[in-house]
Amino acid sequence: MNSRRTARRRLRTAATLVASVLTLAGLAAAPANAAPVPTVVLVHGAFADASGWTDVAAQLSASGYPVRTFDNPLRSPAGDAARLTEFLADIKGPIVLVGHSYGGAVITNTHDSDVRANVYIAAFAPAEGEFVQGLLNPVTYPGSRLLPPALQLTSVPDGASPVGADVDGYIAEEYFHEVFCQDVSAAVAADMYAHQKSAALAANLEPSGAPSWADTPSWYLISQQDRVIPPALQKMMAGRAAPGRTSEVDASHVSLVSQPGRVADVVRAAITATS
């Protein structure tokens, strides 16, 4: 009997040792301080909707990053930033914000402690007090073709407006391809036009608040063939917001559609640098 009890004790001891070894091995295999994977939030600009991010989102998702798109109201930098902040409140963990065009003004006015990086894609990155239309000064930075007759105005119902409507700007169909997205096919341009969202004229005139890029690491991808935001203006804004973290792409205003791989690469670089 004693020999049987001794044998059972030895088996239990051996099993305990094996379990301990396996546990230690598992701990060794797992990273001791694995950083949480950030969620990438894509913010579209004027004359577009979230569908423009489809290919960029697919590439980032394939790399293992959670991706969310924000339906930008295009009403005002401060108001749209407030809506974006509400949207971010439902996301757990670190966040990387990516803004295109006017979406850059929105992420510039968004201050959220979970945001680890801003990424500007041919975007406005205003300093405090600057406004979109002022930055598009044709004397200082000539080259934008976002002018009448390409740019048209219309009235849009808005329950939040004191007069019940906003004056919105949009790009006329016959100019949309050559002004907004000259480096995509006619079929893609037609689809983008069908998804166009007009932007409140007031959104271009509202002064920006304190910029988030002043204390948030930021990256900027300049579109060299941009006919909406002149490349020289982009370089000026990038020099303030993303010094040493600026790159260029031979693309129209919509590099996110025509060259999604380059855009995704910049976002990955921001994630790697801030994780």
mmCIF file of C-alpha atoms in Angstrom:
data_model
loop_
_atom_site.group_PDB
_atom_site.id
_atom_site.type_symbol
_atom_site.label_atom_id
_atom_site.label_comp_id
_atom_site.label_asym_id
_atom_site.label_seq_id
_atom_site.Cartn_x
_atom_site.Cartn_y
_atom_site.Cartn_z
ATOM 1 C CA MET A 1 0.000 0.000 0.000
ATOM 2 C CA ASN A 2 2.794 2.381 0.917
ATOM 3 C CA SER A 3 4.432 1.761 -2.434
ATOM 4 C CA ARG A 4 1.157 2.585 -4.243
ATOM 5 C CA ARG A 5 0.733 5.835 -2.297
ATOM 6 C CA THR A 6 4.324 6.728 -3.062
ATOM 7 C CA ALA A 7 3.771 6.073 -6.753
ATOM 8 C CA ARG A 8 0.642 8.260 -6.800
ATOM 9 C CA ARG A 9 2.515 11.073 -5.035
ATOM 10 C CA ARG A 10 5.287 10.850 -7.599
ATOM 11 C CA LEU A 11 2.754 11.025 -10.454
ATOM 12 C CA ARG A 12 1.081 14.086 -8.915
ATOM 13 C CA THR A 13 4.445 15.747 -8.418
ATOM 14 C CA ALA A 14 5.439 15.031 -12.002
ATOM 15 C CA ALA A 15 2.130 16.387 -13.314
ATOM 16 C CA THR A 16 2.556 19.549 -11.260
ATOM 17 C CA LEU A 17 6.064 20.045 -12.626
ATOM 18 C CA VAL A 18 4.876 19.557 -16.228
ATOM 19 C CA ALA A 19 2.032 22.062 -15.726
ATOM 20 C CA SER A 20 4.458 24.580 -14.242
ATOM 21 C CA VAL A 21 6.853 24.174 -17.151
ATOM 22 C CA LEU A 22 4.039 24.622 -19.683
ATOM 23 C CA THR A 23 2.780 27.721 -17.867
ATOM 24 C CA LEU A 24 6.225 29.281 -17.790
ATOM 25 C CA ALA A 25 6.719 28.462 -21.459
ATOM 26 C CA GLY A 26 3.454 30.189 -22.322
ATOM 27 C CA LEU A 27 4.452 33.252 -20.361
ATOM 28 C CA ALA A 28 7.786 33.357 -22.118
ATOM 29 C CA ALA A 29 6.132 33.106 -25.525
ATOM 30 C CA ALA A 30 3.750 36.024 -24.903
ATOM 31 C CA PRO A 31 5.166 39.562 -25.092
ATOM 32 C CA ALA A 32 5.626 40.947 -21.596
ATOM 33 C CA ASN A 33 4.359 44.428 -22.524
ATOM 34 C CA ALA A 34 2.460 43.941 -25.764
ATOM 35 C CA ALA A 35 1.099 47.326 -26.863
ATOM 36 C CA PRO A 36 -2.628 47.398 -27.631
ATOM 37 C CA VAL A 37 -3.410 47.635 -31.330
ATOM 38 C CA PRO A 38 -4.737 51.120 -32.177
ATOM 39 C CA THR A 39 -8.013 51.681 -33.970
ATOM 40 C CA VAL A 40 -7.652 53.741 -37.139
ATOM 41 C CA VAL A 41 -10.439 56.288 -37.613
ATOM 42 C CA LEU A 42 -10.781 57.657 -41.150
ATOM 43 C CA VAL A 43 -12.333 61.124 -41.549
ATOM 44 C CA HIS A 44 -13.423 62.206 -45.027
ATOM 45 C CA GLY A 45 -13.515 65.763 -46.281
ATOM 46 C CA ALA A 46 -15.833 67.930 -48.348
ATOM 47 C CA PHE A 47 -17.293 66.762 -51.675
ATOM 48 C CA ALA A 48 -16.932 63.126 -50.599
ATOM 49 C CA ASP A 49 -18.233 60.564 -48.152
ATOM 50 C CA ALA A 50 -16.716 57.646 -46.253
ATOM 51 C CA SER A 51 -16.794 55.381 -49.328
ATOM 52 C CA GLY A 52 -13.619 57.073 -50.572
ATOM 53 C CA TRP A 53 -11.715 55.264 -47.831
ATOM 54 C CA THR A 54 -12.767 51.763 -48.976
ATOM 55 C CA ASP A 55 -9.415 50.606 -50.383
ATOM 56 C CA VAL A 56 -7.334 52.213 -47.626
ATOM 57 C CA ALA A 57 -9.555 50.596 -44.990
ATOM 58 C CA ALA A 58 -9.222 47.205 -46.674
ATOM 59 C CA GLN A 59 -5.421 47.392 -46.709
ATOM 60 C CA LEU A 60 -5.199 48.452 -43.067
ATOM 61 C CA SER A 61 -7.662 45.762 -42.019
ATOM 62 C CA ALA A 62 -5.555 43.190 -43.860
ATOM 63 C CA SER A 63 -2.598 44.369 -41.759
ATOM 64 C CA GLY A 64 -4.549 43.570 -38.596
ATOM 65 C CA TYR A 65 -5.693 47.044 -37.596
ATOM 66 C CA PRO A 66 -9.281 47.782 -36.571
ATOM 67 C CA VAL A 67 -10.682 50.483 -38.845
ATOM 68 C CA ARG A 68 -13.659 52.801 -38.378
ATOM 69 C CA THR A 69 -14.963 55.501 -40.724
ATOM 70 C CA PHE A 70 -16.587 58.690 -39.469
ATOM 71 C CA ASP A 71 -19.549 60.189 -41.315
ATOM 72 C CA ASN A 72 -18.351 63.797 -41.287
ATOM 73 C CA PRO A 73 -21.290 66.260 -41.141
ATOM 74 C CA LEU A 74 -19.280 68.979 -42.961
ATOM 75 C CA ARG A 75 -20.960 71.770 -40.996
ATOM 76 C CA SER A 76 -18.138 73.472 -39.038
ATOM 77 C CA PRO A 77 -14.692 72.481 -37.720
ATOM 78 C CA ALA A 78 -15.705 72.898 -34.067
ATOM 79 C CA GLY A 79 -19.099 71.235 -34.412
ATOM 80 C CA ASP A 80 -17.794 68.376 -36.538
ATOM 81 C CA ALA A 81 -14.907 67.864 -34.089
ATOM 82 C CA ALA A 82 -17.438 67.637 -31.248
ATOM 83 C CA ARG A 83 -19.331 64.952 -33.163
ATOM 84 C CA LEU A 84 -16.081 63.120 -33.852
ATOM 85 C CA THR A 85 -15.191 63.237 -30.147
ATOM 86 C CA GLU A 86 -18.536 61.599 -29.345
ATOM 87 C CA PHE A 87 -17.791 58.952 -31.976
ATOM 88 C CA LEU A 88 -14.361 58.247 -30.444
ATOM 89 C CA ALA A 89 -15.862 57.768 -26.968
ATOM 90 C CA ASP A 90 -17.171 54.346 -28.039
ATOM 91 C CA ILE A 91 -13.712 53.130 -29.075
ATOM 92 C CA LYS A 92 -11.572 51.373 -26.474
ATOM 93 C CA GLY A 93 -7.811 51.794 -26.498
ATOM 94 C CA PRO A 94 -5.462 53.973 -28.544
ATOM 95 C CA ILE A 95 -6.614 55.733 -31.713
ATOM 96 C CA VAL A 96 -4.937 57.049 -34.862
ATOM 97 C CA LEU A 97 -6.917 59.779 -36.639
ATOM 98 C CA VAL A 98 -6.615 60.140 -40.410
ATOM 99 C CA GLY A 99 -8.108 63.211 -42.078
ATOM 100 C CA HIS A 100 -8.461 64.027 -45.766
ATOM 101 C CA SER A 101 -8.988 67.574 -47.073
ATOM 102 C CA TYR A 102 -11.459 69.411 -44.784
ATOM 103 C CA GLY A 103 -11.304 66.332 -42.541
ATOM 104 C CA GLY A 104 -7.865 67.589 -41.556
ATOM 105 C CA ALA A 105 -9.438 70.723 -40.066
ATOM 106 C CA VAL A 106 -11.751 68.468 -38.071
ATOM 107 C CA ILE A 107 -8.998 66.279 -36.580
ATOM 108 C CA THR A 108 -6.991 69.446 -35.896
ATOM 109 C CA ASN A 109 -9.847 70.606 -33.650
ATOM 110 C CA THR A 110 -10.259 67.223 -31.963
ATOM 111 C CA HIS A 111 -8.555 66.800 -28.600
ATOM 112 C CA ASP A 112 -8.921 63.282 -27.227
ATOM 113 C CA SER A 113 -6.475 61.680 -24.807
ATOM 114 C CA ASP A 114 -6.708 58.327 -26.617
ATOM 115 C CA VAL A 115 -5.456 59.769 -29.925
ATOM 116 C CA ARG A 116 -1.826 58.749 -30.401
ATOM 117 C CA ALA A 117 -1.236 60.236 -33.865
ATOM 118 C CA ASN A 118 -2.783 62.429 -36.547
ATOM 119 C CA VAL A 119 -2.313 61.627 -40.226
ATOM 120 C CA TYR A 120 -3.083 64.336 -42.793
ATOM 121 C CA ILE A 121 -3.802 63.262 -46.373
ATOM 122 C CA ALA A 122 -3.789 66.322 -48.680
ATOM 123 C CA ALA A 123 -5.543 67.994 -45.782
ATOM 124 C CA PHE A 124 -5.999 71.305 -44.046
ATOM 125 C CA ALA A 125 -3.948 71.557 -40.850
ATOM 126 C CA PRO A 126 -4.801 75.089 -39.667
ATOM 127 C CA ALA A 127 -3.125 76.975 -36.858
ATOM 128 C CA GLU A 128 -5.295 78.664 -34.251
ATOM 129 C CA GLY A 129 -7.363 81.446 -35.795
ATOM 130 C CA GLU A 130 -6.844 80.325 -39.389
ATOM 131 C CA PHE A 131 -9.771 79.233 -41.540
ATOM 132 C CA VAL A 132 -10.042 77.121 -44.676
ATOM 133 C CA GLN A 133 -11.005 79.872 -47.114
ATOM 134 C CA GLY A 134 -8.294 82.130 -45.755
ATOM 135 C CA LEU A 135 -5.674 79.435 -46.266
ATOM 136 C CA LEU A 136 -6.825 79.062 -49.886
ATOM 137 C CA ASN A 137 -5.690 82.626 -50.592
ATOM 138 C CA PRO A 138 -4.984 82.608 -54.359
ATOM 139 C CA VAL A 139 -2.427 85.399 -54.034
ATOM 140 C CA THR A 140 -0.243 83.576 -51.515
ATOM 141 C CA TYR A 141 -0.918 80.038 -52.748
ATOM 142 C CA PRO A 142 -2.222 80.095 -56.324
ATOM 143 C CA GLY A 143 -3.353 76.991 -58.151
ATOM 144 C CA SER A 144 -6.632 75.880 -56.631
ATOM 145 C CA ARG A 145 -9.330 75.273 -59.216
ATOM 146 C CA LEU A 146 -12.033 75.092 -56.567
ATOM 147 C CA LEU A 147 -13.679 78.245 -57.935
ATOM 148 C CA PRO A 148 -16.860 79.082 -59.840
ATOM 149 C CA PRO A 149 -18.112 77.726 -62.162
ATOM 150 C CA ALA A 150 -16.673 74.434 -60.844
ATOM 151 C CA LEU A 151 -17.763 75.391 -57.327
ATOM 152 C CA GLN A 152 -21.510 75.861 -57.043
ATOM 153 C CA LEU A 153 -23.750 76.881 -54.127
ATOM 154 C CA THR A 154 -27.041 75.418 -52.998
ATOM 155 C CA SER A 155 -29.428 75.640 -50.042
ATOM 156 C CA VAL A 156 -29.554 72.606 -47.741
ATOM 157 C CA PRO A 157 -32.129 72.096 -44.943
ATOM 158 C CA ASP A 158 -30.543 72.177 -41.487
ATOM 159 C CA GLY A 159 -32.680 72.000 -38.368
ATOM 160 C CA ALA A 160 -29.771 73.186 -36.228
ATOM 161 C CA SER A 161 -29.395 76.399 -38.231
ATOM 162 C CA PRO A 162 -31.133 79.559 -36.916
ATOM 163 C CA VAL A 163 -32.743 79.997 -40.347
ATOM 164 C CA GLY A 164 -33.433 76.291 -40.907
ATOM 165 C CA ALA A 165 -30.999 75.933 -43.790
ATOM 166 C CA ASP A 166 -27.344 76.210 -44.746
ATOM 167 C CA VAL A 167 -25.679 77.555 -47.859
ATOM 168 C CA ASP A 168 -23.564 74.657 -49.079
ATOM 169 C CA GLY A 169 -20.867 74.334 -51.705
ATOM 170 C CA TYR A 170 -20.462 71.427 -54.114
ATOM 171 C CA ILE A 171 -18.500 70.663 -57.285
ATOM 172 C CA ALA A 172 -20.542 70.716 -60.492
ATOM 173 C CA GLU A 173 -20.668 67.401 -62.332
ATOM 174 C CA GLU A 174 -18.975 68.618 -65.520
ATOM 175 C CA TYR A 175 -15.929 69.781 -63.522
ATOM 176 C CA PHE A 176 -15.761 67.103 -60.845
ATOM 177 C CA HIS A 177 -13.357 64.720 -62.604
ATOM 178 C CA GLU A 178 -10.817 67.304 -63.793
ATOM 179 C CA VAL A 179 -10.784 69.368 -60.594
ATOM 180 C CA PHE A 180 -11.191 66.818 -57.809
ATOM 181 C CA CYS A 181 -9.844 63.498 -59.050
ATOM 182 C CA GLN A 182 -8.115 63.763 -62.427
ATOM 183 C CA ASP A 183 -6.003 60.627 -61.868
ATOM 184 C CA VAL A 184 -8.869 58.123 -61.572
ATOM 185 C CA SER A 185 -10.920 56.615 -64.372
ATOM 186 C CA ALA A 186 -14.113 58.242 -65.647
ATOM 187 C CA ALA A 187 -16.134 55.416 -64.097
ATOM 188 C CA VAL A 188 -14.540 55.892 -60.671
ATOM 189 C CA ALA A 189 -15.003 59.662 -60.907
ATOM 190 C CA ALA A 190 -18.687 59.173 -61.740
ATOM 191 C CA ASP A 191 -19.102 56.952 -58.696
ATOM 192 C CA MET A 192 -17.344 59.502 -56.505
ATOM 193 C CA TYR A 193 -19.586 62.259 -57.838
ATOM 194 C CA ALA A 194 -22.630 60.146 -56.965
ATOM 195 C CA HIS A 195 -21.331 59.951 -53.379
ATOM 196 C CA GLN A 196 -20.484 63.650 -53.130
ATOM 197 C CA LYS A 197 -21.600 65.443 -49.947
ATOM 198 C CA SER A 198 -21.875 69.221 -50.020
ATOM 199 C CA ALA A 199 -20.140 71.266 -47.324
ATOM 200 C CA ALA A 200 -21.539 74.230 -45.429
ATOM 201 C CA LEU A 201 -20.054 77.498 -46.644
ATOM 202 C CA ALA A 202 -19.712 78.489 -42.985
ATOM 203 C CA ALA A 203 -17.353 75.535 -42.453
ATOM 204 C CA ASN A 204 -14.793 77.309 -44.639
ATOM 205 C CA LEU A 205 -15.094 80.548 -42.698
ATOM 206 C CA GLU A 206 -14.982 79.411 -39.059
ATOM 207 C CA PRO A 207 -11.640 80.135 -37.340
ATOM 208 C CA SER A 208 -9.849 77.049 -36.096
ATOM 209 C CA GLY A 209 -9.195 76.460 -32.418
ATOM 210 C CA ALA A 210 -5.977 75.346 -30.735
ATOM 211 C CA PRO A 211 -4.422 72.705 -33.028
ATOM 212 C CA SER A 212 -4.141 69.116 -31.828
ATOM 213 C CA TRP A 213 -0.996 68.741 -33.934
ATOM 214 C CA ALA A 214 0.807 71.019 -31.461
ATOM 215 C CA ASP A 215 0.934 68.188 -28.920
ATOM 216 C CA THR A 216 0.050 65.074 -30.958
ATOM 217 C CA PRO A 217 2.634 63.425 -33.260
ATOM 218 C CA SER A 218 1.455 64.048 -36.811
ATOM 219 C CA TRP A 219 2.223 62.800 -40.311
ATOM 220 C CA TYR A 220 1.417 64.460 -43.646
ATOM 221 C CA LEU A 221 1.161 63.081 -47.203
ATOM 222 C CA ILE A 222 1.289 65.856 -49.816
ATOM 223 C CA SER A 223 -0.437 65.368 -53.177
ATOM 224 C CA GLN A 224 1.880 66.836 -55.798
ATOM 225 C CA GLN A 225 -0.821 67.201 -58.489
ATOM 226 C CA ASP A 226 -3.557 68.566 -56.234
ATOM 227 C CA ARG A 227 -6.001 70.963 -57.929
ATOM 228 C CA VAL A 228 -7.994 71.672 -54.761
ATOM 229 C CA ILE A 229 -5.372 72.448 -52.092
ATOM 230 C CA PRO A 230 -2.231 73.774 -53.822
ATOM 231 C CA PRO A 231 0.834 71.638 -53.039
ATOM 232 C CA ALA A 232 2.737 74.714 -51.821
ATOM 233 C CA LEU A 233 0.023 75.334 -49.229
ATOM 234 C CA GLN A 234 0.170 71.686 -48.170
ATOM 235 C CA LYS A 235 3.935 71.953 -47.720
ATOM 236 C CA MET A 236 3.531 75.020 -45.520
ATOM 237 C CA MET A 237 0.988 73.314 -43.282
ATOM 238 C CA ALA A 238 2.987 70.088 -43.187
ATOM 239 C CA GLY A 239 6.093 71.992 -42.149
ATOM 240 C CA ARG A 240 4.294 73.194 -39.022
ATOM 241 C CA ALA A 241 2.212 70.145 -38.185
ATOM 242 C CA ALA A 242 4.465 67.262 -39.213
ATOM 243 C CA PRO A 243 8.109 68.386 -39.434
ATOM 244 C CA GLY A 244 10.301 65.444 -40.360
ATOM 245 C CA ARG A 245 7.239 63.256 -40.915
ATOM 246 C CA THR A 246 6.123 64.525 -44.317
ATOM 247 C CA SER A 247 6.165 62.655 -47.615
ATOM 248 C CA GLU A 248 4.825 63.305 -51.102
ATOM 249 C CA VAL A 249 2.912 61.302 -53.696
ATOM 250 C CA ASP A 250 2.371 61.983 -57.399
ATOM 251 C CA ALA A 251 -1.400 62.117 -57.117
ATOM 252 C CA SER A 252 -4.478 64.293 -57.351
ATOM 253 C CA HIS A 253 -6.400 65.563 -54.342
ATOM 254 C CA VAL A 254 -7.752 62.037 -53.777
ATOM 255 C CA SER A 255 -4.624 59.941 -53.248
ATOM 256 C CA LEU A 256 -6.731 57.810 -50.884
ATOM 257 C CA VAL A 257 -8.625 56.597 -53.983
ATOM 258 C CA SER A 258 -5.943 56.685 -56.688
ATOM 259 C CA GLN A 259 -3.016 55.437 -54.553
ATOM 260 C CA PRO A 260 -4.457 53.791 -51.426
ATOM 261 C CA GLY A 261 -1.266 51.795 -50.861
ATOM 262 C CA ARG A 262 0.796 54.934 -50.313
ATOM 263 C CA VAL A 263 -1.814 56.314 -47.932
ATOM 264 C CA ALA A 264 -1.950 53.055 -45.988
ATOM 265 C CA ASP A 265 1.860 53.055 -45.744
ATOM 266 C CA VAL A 266 1.851 56.483 -44.082
ATOM 267 C CA VAL A 267 -0.799 55.359 -41.607
ATOM 268 C CA ARG A 268 1.215 52.229 -40.786
ATOM 269 C CA ALA A 269 4.307 54.396 -40.220
ATOM 270 C CA ALA A 270 2.387 56.547 -37.753
ATOM 271 C CA ILE A 271 1.119 53.455 -35.925
ATOM 272 C CA THR A 272 4.584 51.913 -35.713
ATOM 273 C CA ALA A 273 6.186 55.116 -34.454
ATOM 274 C CA THR A 274 3.612 55.710 -31.732
ATOM 275 C CA SER A 275 2.923 52.162 -30.515
#
